[in-house]
Short mmCIF file of C-alpha atoms and ligand atoms in Angstrom, two decimals:
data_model
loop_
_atom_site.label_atom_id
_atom_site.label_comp_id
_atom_site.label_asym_id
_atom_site.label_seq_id
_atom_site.Cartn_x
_atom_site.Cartn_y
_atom_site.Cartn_z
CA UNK M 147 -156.17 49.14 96.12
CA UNK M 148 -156.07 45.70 97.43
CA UNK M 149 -159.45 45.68 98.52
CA UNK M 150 -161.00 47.21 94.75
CA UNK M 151 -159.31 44.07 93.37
CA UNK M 152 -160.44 41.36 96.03
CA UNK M 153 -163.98 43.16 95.37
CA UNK M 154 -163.29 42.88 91.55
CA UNK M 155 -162.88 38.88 91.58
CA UNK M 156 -165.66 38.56 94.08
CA UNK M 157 -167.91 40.28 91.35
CA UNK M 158 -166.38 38.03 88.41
CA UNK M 159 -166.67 34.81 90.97
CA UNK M 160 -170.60 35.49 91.52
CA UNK M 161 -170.95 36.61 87.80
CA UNK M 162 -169.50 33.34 87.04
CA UNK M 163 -171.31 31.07 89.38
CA UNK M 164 -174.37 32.86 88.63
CA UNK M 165 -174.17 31.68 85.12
CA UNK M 166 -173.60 28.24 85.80
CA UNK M 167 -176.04 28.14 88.42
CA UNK M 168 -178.57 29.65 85.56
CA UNK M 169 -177.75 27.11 82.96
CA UNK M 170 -179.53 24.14 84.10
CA UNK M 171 -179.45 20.69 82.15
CA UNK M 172 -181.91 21.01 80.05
CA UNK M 173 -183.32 17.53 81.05
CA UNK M 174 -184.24 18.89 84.19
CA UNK M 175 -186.10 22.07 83.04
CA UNK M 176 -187.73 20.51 79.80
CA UNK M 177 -190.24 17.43 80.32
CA UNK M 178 -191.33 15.85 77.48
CA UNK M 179 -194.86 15.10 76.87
CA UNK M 180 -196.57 13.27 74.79
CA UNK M 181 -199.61 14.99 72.24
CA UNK M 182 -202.84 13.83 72.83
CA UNK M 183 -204.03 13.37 69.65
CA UNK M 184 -200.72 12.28 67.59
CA UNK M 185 -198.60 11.27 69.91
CA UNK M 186 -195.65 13.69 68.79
CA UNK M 187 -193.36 14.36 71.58
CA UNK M 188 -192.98 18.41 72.50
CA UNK M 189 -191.85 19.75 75.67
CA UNK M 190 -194.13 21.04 78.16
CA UNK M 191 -192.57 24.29 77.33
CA UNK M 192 -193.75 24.37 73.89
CA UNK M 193 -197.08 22.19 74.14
CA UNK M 194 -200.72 23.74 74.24
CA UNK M 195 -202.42 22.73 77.80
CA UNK M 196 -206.13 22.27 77.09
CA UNK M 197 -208.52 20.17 79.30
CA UNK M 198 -205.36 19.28 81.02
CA UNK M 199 -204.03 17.53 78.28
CA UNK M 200 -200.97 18.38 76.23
CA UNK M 201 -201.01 19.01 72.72
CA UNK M 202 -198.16 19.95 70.32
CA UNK M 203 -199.95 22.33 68.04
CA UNK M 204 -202.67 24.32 68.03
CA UNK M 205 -204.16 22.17 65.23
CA UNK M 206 -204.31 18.98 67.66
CA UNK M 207 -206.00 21.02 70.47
CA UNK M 208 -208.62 21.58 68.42
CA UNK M 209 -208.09 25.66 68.24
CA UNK M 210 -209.17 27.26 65.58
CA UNK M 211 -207.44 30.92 64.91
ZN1 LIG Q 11 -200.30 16.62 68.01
#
Protein backbone atom coordinates (compact mmCIF):
# COMPACT_ATOMS: atom_id res chain seq x y z
CA UNK A 1 0.00 0.00 0.00
CA UNK A 2 3.04 2.03 0.41
CA UNK A 3 3.66 2.36 -3.07
CA UNK A 4 -0.41 3.56 -4.01
CA UNK A 5 0.39 6.36 -1.55
CA UNK A 6 4.02 7.42 -2.74
CA UNK A 7 2.17 7.26 -6.31
CA UNK A 8 -0.74 9.35 -4.78
CA UNK A 9 1.60 12.43 -3.70
CA UNK A 10 3.60 12.08 -6.85
CA UNK A 11 0.20 12.76 -8.72
CA UNK A 12 -0.79 15.73 -6.23
CA UNK A 13 3.11 17.03 -6.51
CA UNK A 14 2.86 17.23 -10.52
CA UNK A 15 -0.86 18.41 -10.24
CA UNK A 16 0.51 21.05 -8.12
CA UNK A 17 3.57 22.11 -9.98
CA UNK A 18 1.69 21.88 -13.06
CA UNK A 19 -0.49 24.65 -11.91
CA UNK A 20 2.08 26.89 -10.92
CA UNK A 21 4.08 26.22 -13.81
CA UNK A 22 0.67 27.20 -15.88
CA UNK A 23 0.06 30.42 -14.09
CA UNK A 24 2.54 32.66 -15.54
CA UNK A 25 2.93 36.46 -14.45
CA UNK A 26 0.83 37.97 -16.42
CA UNK A 27 3.52 40.60 -17.39
CA UNK A 28 5.23 38.08 -19.18
CA UNK A 29 2.33 36.63 -21.27
CA UNK A 30 0.44 40.04 -21.86
CA UNK A 31 2.42 42.90 -23.86
CA UNK A 32 0.91 45.97 -24.02
CA UNK A 33 0.55 47.84 -27.16
CA UNK A 34 -0.24 50.87 -28.03
CA UNK A 35 -3.56 51.65 -30.70
CA UNK A 36 -2.67 53.12 -33.73
CA UNK A 37 -5.11 55.50 -34.11
CA UNK A 38 -5.90 56.60 -30.29
CA UNK A 39 -3.25 55.62 -28.58
CA UNK A 40 -5.31 53.49 -25.92
CA UNK A 41 -3.23 50.86 -24.44
CA UNK A 42 -4.76 47.02 -24.97
CA UNK A 43 -2.84 43.94 -24.80
CA UNK A 44 -1.72 42.18 -27.76
CA UNK A 45 -4.14 39.60 -26.64
CA UNK A 46 -7.08 41.70 -27.04
CA UNK A 47 -5.91 44.19 -29.92
CA UNK A 48 -7.01 43.86 -33.71
CA UNK A 49 -3.66 43.21 -35.94
CA UNK A 50 -4.28 44.93 -39.27
CA UNK A 51 -1.47 46.07 -41.68
CA UNK A 52 0.69 45.04 -38.86
CA UNK A 53 -0.43 47.55 -36.69
CA UNK A 54 -2.34 47.16 -33.45
CA UNK A 55 -5.57 48.54 -32.84
CA UNK A 56 -7.84 48.31 -29.75
CA UNK A 57 -11.20 48.10 -31.38
CA UNK A 58 -12.57 47.22 -34.33
CA UNK A 59 -13.76 50.84 -34.79
CA UNK A 60 -9.96 52.14 -34.91
CA UNK A 61 -8.97 49.45 -37.49
CA UNK A 62 -11.17 50.78 -39.66
CA UNK A 63 -13.61 47.47 -39.83
CA UNK A 64 -16.78 47.89 -40.56
CA UNK A 65 -19.28 44.86 -39.38
ZN1 LIG B 1 -7.99 52.79 -30.73
Amino acid sequence: MLFKILLLALVIGGVYYFFIKKKPLPKETETMVECDKCGTYVSTKEAIIKDGKYYCSKECAGVKG
